[in-house]
PDB file of C-alpha atoms in Angstrom:
ATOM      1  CA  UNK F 601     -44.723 -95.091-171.945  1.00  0.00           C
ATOM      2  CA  UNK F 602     -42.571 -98.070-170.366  1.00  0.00           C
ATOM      3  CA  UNK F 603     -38.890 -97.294-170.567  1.00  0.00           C
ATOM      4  CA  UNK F 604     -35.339 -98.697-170.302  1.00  0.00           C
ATOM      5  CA  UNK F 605     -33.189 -97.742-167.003  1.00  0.00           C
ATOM      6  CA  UNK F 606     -30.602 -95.224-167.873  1.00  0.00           C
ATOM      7  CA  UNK F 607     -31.189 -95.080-171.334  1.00  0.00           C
ATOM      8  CA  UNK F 608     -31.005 -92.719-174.497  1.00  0.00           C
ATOM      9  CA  UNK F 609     -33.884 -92.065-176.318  1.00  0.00           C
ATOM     10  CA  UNK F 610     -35.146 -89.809-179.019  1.00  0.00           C
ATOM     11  CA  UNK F 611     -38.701 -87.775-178.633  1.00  0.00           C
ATOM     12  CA  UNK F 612     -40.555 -86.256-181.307  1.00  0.00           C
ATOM     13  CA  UNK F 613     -42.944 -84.299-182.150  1.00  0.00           C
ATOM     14  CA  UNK F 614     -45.320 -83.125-185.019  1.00  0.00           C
ATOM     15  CA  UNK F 615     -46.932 -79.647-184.249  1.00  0.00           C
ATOM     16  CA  UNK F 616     -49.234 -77.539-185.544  1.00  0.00           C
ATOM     17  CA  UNK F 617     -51.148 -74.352-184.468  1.00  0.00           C
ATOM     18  CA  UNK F 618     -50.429 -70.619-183.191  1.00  0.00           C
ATOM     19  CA  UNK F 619     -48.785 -70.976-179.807  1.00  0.00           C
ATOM     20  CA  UNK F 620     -45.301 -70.730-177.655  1.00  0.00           C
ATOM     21  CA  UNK F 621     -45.500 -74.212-176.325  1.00  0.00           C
ATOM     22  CA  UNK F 622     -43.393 -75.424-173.468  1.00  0.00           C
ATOM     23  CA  UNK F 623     -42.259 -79.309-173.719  1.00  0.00           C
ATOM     24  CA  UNK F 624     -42.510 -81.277-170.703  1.00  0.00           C
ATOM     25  CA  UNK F 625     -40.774 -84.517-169.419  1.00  0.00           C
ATOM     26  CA  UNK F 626     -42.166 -86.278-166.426  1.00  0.00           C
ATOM     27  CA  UNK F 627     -40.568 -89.370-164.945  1.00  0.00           C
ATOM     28  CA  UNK F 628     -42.047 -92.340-163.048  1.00  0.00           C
ATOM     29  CA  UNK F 629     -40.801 -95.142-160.884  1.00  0.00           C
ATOM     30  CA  UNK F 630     -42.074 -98.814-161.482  1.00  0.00           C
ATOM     31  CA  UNK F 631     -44.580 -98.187-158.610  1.00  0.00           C
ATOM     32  CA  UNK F 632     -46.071 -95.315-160.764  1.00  0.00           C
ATOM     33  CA  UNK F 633     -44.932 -92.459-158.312  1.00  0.00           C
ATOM     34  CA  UNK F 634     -42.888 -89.416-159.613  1.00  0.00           C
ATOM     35  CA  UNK F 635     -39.616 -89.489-160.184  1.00  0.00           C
ATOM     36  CA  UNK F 636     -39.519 -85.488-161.479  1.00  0.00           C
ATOM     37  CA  UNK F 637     -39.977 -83.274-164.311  1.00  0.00           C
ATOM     38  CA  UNK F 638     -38.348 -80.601-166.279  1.00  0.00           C
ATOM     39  CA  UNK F 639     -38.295 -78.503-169.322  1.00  0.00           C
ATOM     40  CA  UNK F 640     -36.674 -80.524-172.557  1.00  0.00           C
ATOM     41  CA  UNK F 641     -37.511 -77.689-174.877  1.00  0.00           C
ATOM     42  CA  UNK F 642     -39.740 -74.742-175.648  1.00  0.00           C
ATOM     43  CA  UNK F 643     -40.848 -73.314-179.660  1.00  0.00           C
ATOM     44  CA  UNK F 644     -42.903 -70.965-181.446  1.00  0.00           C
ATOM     45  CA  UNK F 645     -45.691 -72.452-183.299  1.00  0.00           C
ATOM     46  CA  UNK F 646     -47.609 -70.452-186.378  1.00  0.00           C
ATOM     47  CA  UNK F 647     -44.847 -69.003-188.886  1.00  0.00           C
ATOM     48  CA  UNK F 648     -44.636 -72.561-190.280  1.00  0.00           C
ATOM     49  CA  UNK F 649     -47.855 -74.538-191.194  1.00  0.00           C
ATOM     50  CA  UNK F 650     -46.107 -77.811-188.471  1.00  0.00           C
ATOM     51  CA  UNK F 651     -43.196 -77.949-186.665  1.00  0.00           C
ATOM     52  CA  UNK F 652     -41.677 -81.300-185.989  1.00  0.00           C
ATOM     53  CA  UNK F 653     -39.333 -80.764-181.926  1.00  0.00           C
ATOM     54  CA  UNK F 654     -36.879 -83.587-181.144  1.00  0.00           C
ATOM     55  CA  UNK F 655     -34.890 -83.564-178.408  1.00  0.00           C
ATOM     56  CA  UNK F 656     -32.705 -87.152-176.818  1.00  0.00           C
ATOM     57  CA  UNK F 657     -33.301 -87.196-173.415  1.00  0.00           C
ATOM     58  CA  UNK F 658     -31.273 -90.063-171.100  1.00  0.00           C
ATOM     59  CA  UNK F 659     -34.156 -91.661-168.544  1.00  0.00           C
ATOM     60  CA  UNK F 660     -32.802 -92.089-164.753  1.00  0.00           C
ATOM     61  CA  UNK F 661     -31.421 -95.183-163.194  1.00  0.00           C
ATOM     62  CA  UNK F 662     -35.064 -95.800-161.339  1.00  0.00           C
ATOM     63  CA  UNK F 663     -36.989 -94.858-164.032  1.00  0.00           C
ATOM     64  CA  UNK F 664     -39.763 -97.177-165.315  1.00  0.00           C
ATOM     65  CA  UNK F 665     -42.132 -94.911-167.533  1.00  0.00           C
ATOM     66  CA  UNK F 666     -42.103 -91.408-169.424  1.00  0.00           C
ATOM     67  CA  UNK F 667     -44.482 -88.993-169.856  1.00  0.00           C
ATOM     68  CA  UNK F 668     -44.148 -85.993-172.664  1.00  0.00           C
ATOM     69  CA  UNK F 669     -46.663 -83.080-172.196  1.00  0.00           C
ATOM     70  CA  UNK F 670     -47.095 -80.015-174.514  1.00  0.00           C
ATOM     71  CA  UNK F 671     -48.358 -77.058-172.483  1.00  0.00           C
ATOM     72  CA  UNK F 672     -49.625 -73.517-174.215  1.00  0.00           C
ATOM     73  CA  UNK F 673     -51.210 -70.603-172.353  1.00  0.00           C
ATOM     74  CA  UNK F 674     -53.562 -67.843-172.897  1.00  0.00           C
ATOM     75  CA  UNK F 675     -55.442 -67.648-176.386  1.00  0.00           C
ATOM     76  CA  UNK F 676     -53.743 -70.493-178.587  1.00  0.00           C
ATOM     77  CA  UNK F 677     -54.114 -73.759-180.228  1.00  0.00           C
ATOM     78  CA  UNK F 678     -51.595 -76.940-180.195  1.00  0.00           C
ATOM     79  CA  UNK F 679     -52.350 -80.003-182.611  1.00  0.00           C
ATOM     80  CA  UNK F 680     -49.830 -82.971-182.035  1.00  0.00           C
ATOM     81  CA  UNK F 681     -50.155 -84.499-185.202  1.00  0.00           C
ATOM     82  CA  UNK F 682     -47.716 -87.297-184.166  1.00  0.00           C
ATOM     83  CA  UNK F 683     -45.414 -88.037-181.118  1.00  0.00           C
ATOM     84  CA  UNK F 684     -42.531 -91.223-180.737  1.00  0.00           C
ATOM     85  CA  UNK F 685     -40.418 -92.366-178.630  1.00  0.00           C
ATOM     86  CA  UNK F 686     -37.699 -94.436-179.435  1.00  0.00           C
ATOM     87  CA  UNK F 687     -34.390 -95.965-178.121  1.00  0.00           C
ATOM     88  CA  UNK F 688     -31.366 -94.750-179.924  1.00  0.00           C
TER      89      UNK F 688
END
């Protein structure tokens, strides 16, 4: 997703399933090459039937697009049933 330079924005996410998921934000220079990554949040899926995870998160003075990813591991299941971005 295209972002603003050095700005604040809000993620979230709509979960569902039976997993500990790990949230992931990955960072990318206009010429697509990465920036970084690193952890914006972690949560326990299952007890609840979804789980909506929102975290604001401030992009880097050379960054040009976001990525969010939603890892699991070992025997689980992750539905996103919706995911936004948006500048606060």
């Amino acid at each position: 997703t295209a972002v603003r330079r050095s700005t604040q924005y809000l993620a979230e996410l709509q979960l569902q399933g039976h997993a500990f998921v790990h949230i992931m934000l990955f960072e990318y220079d206009a010429a697509g090459m990465l920036l970084g990554h690193h952890l914006i949040g972690e949560t326990a899926l299952g007890k609840k039937p979804e789980r909506v995870f929102r975290r604001r998160i401030v992009t880097g003075g050379s960054t040009a697009f976001v990525r969010i990813a939603v890892e699991h591991r070992g025997v689980s299941s992750v539905r996103i049933r919706r995911a936004s971005l948006a500048a606060l």
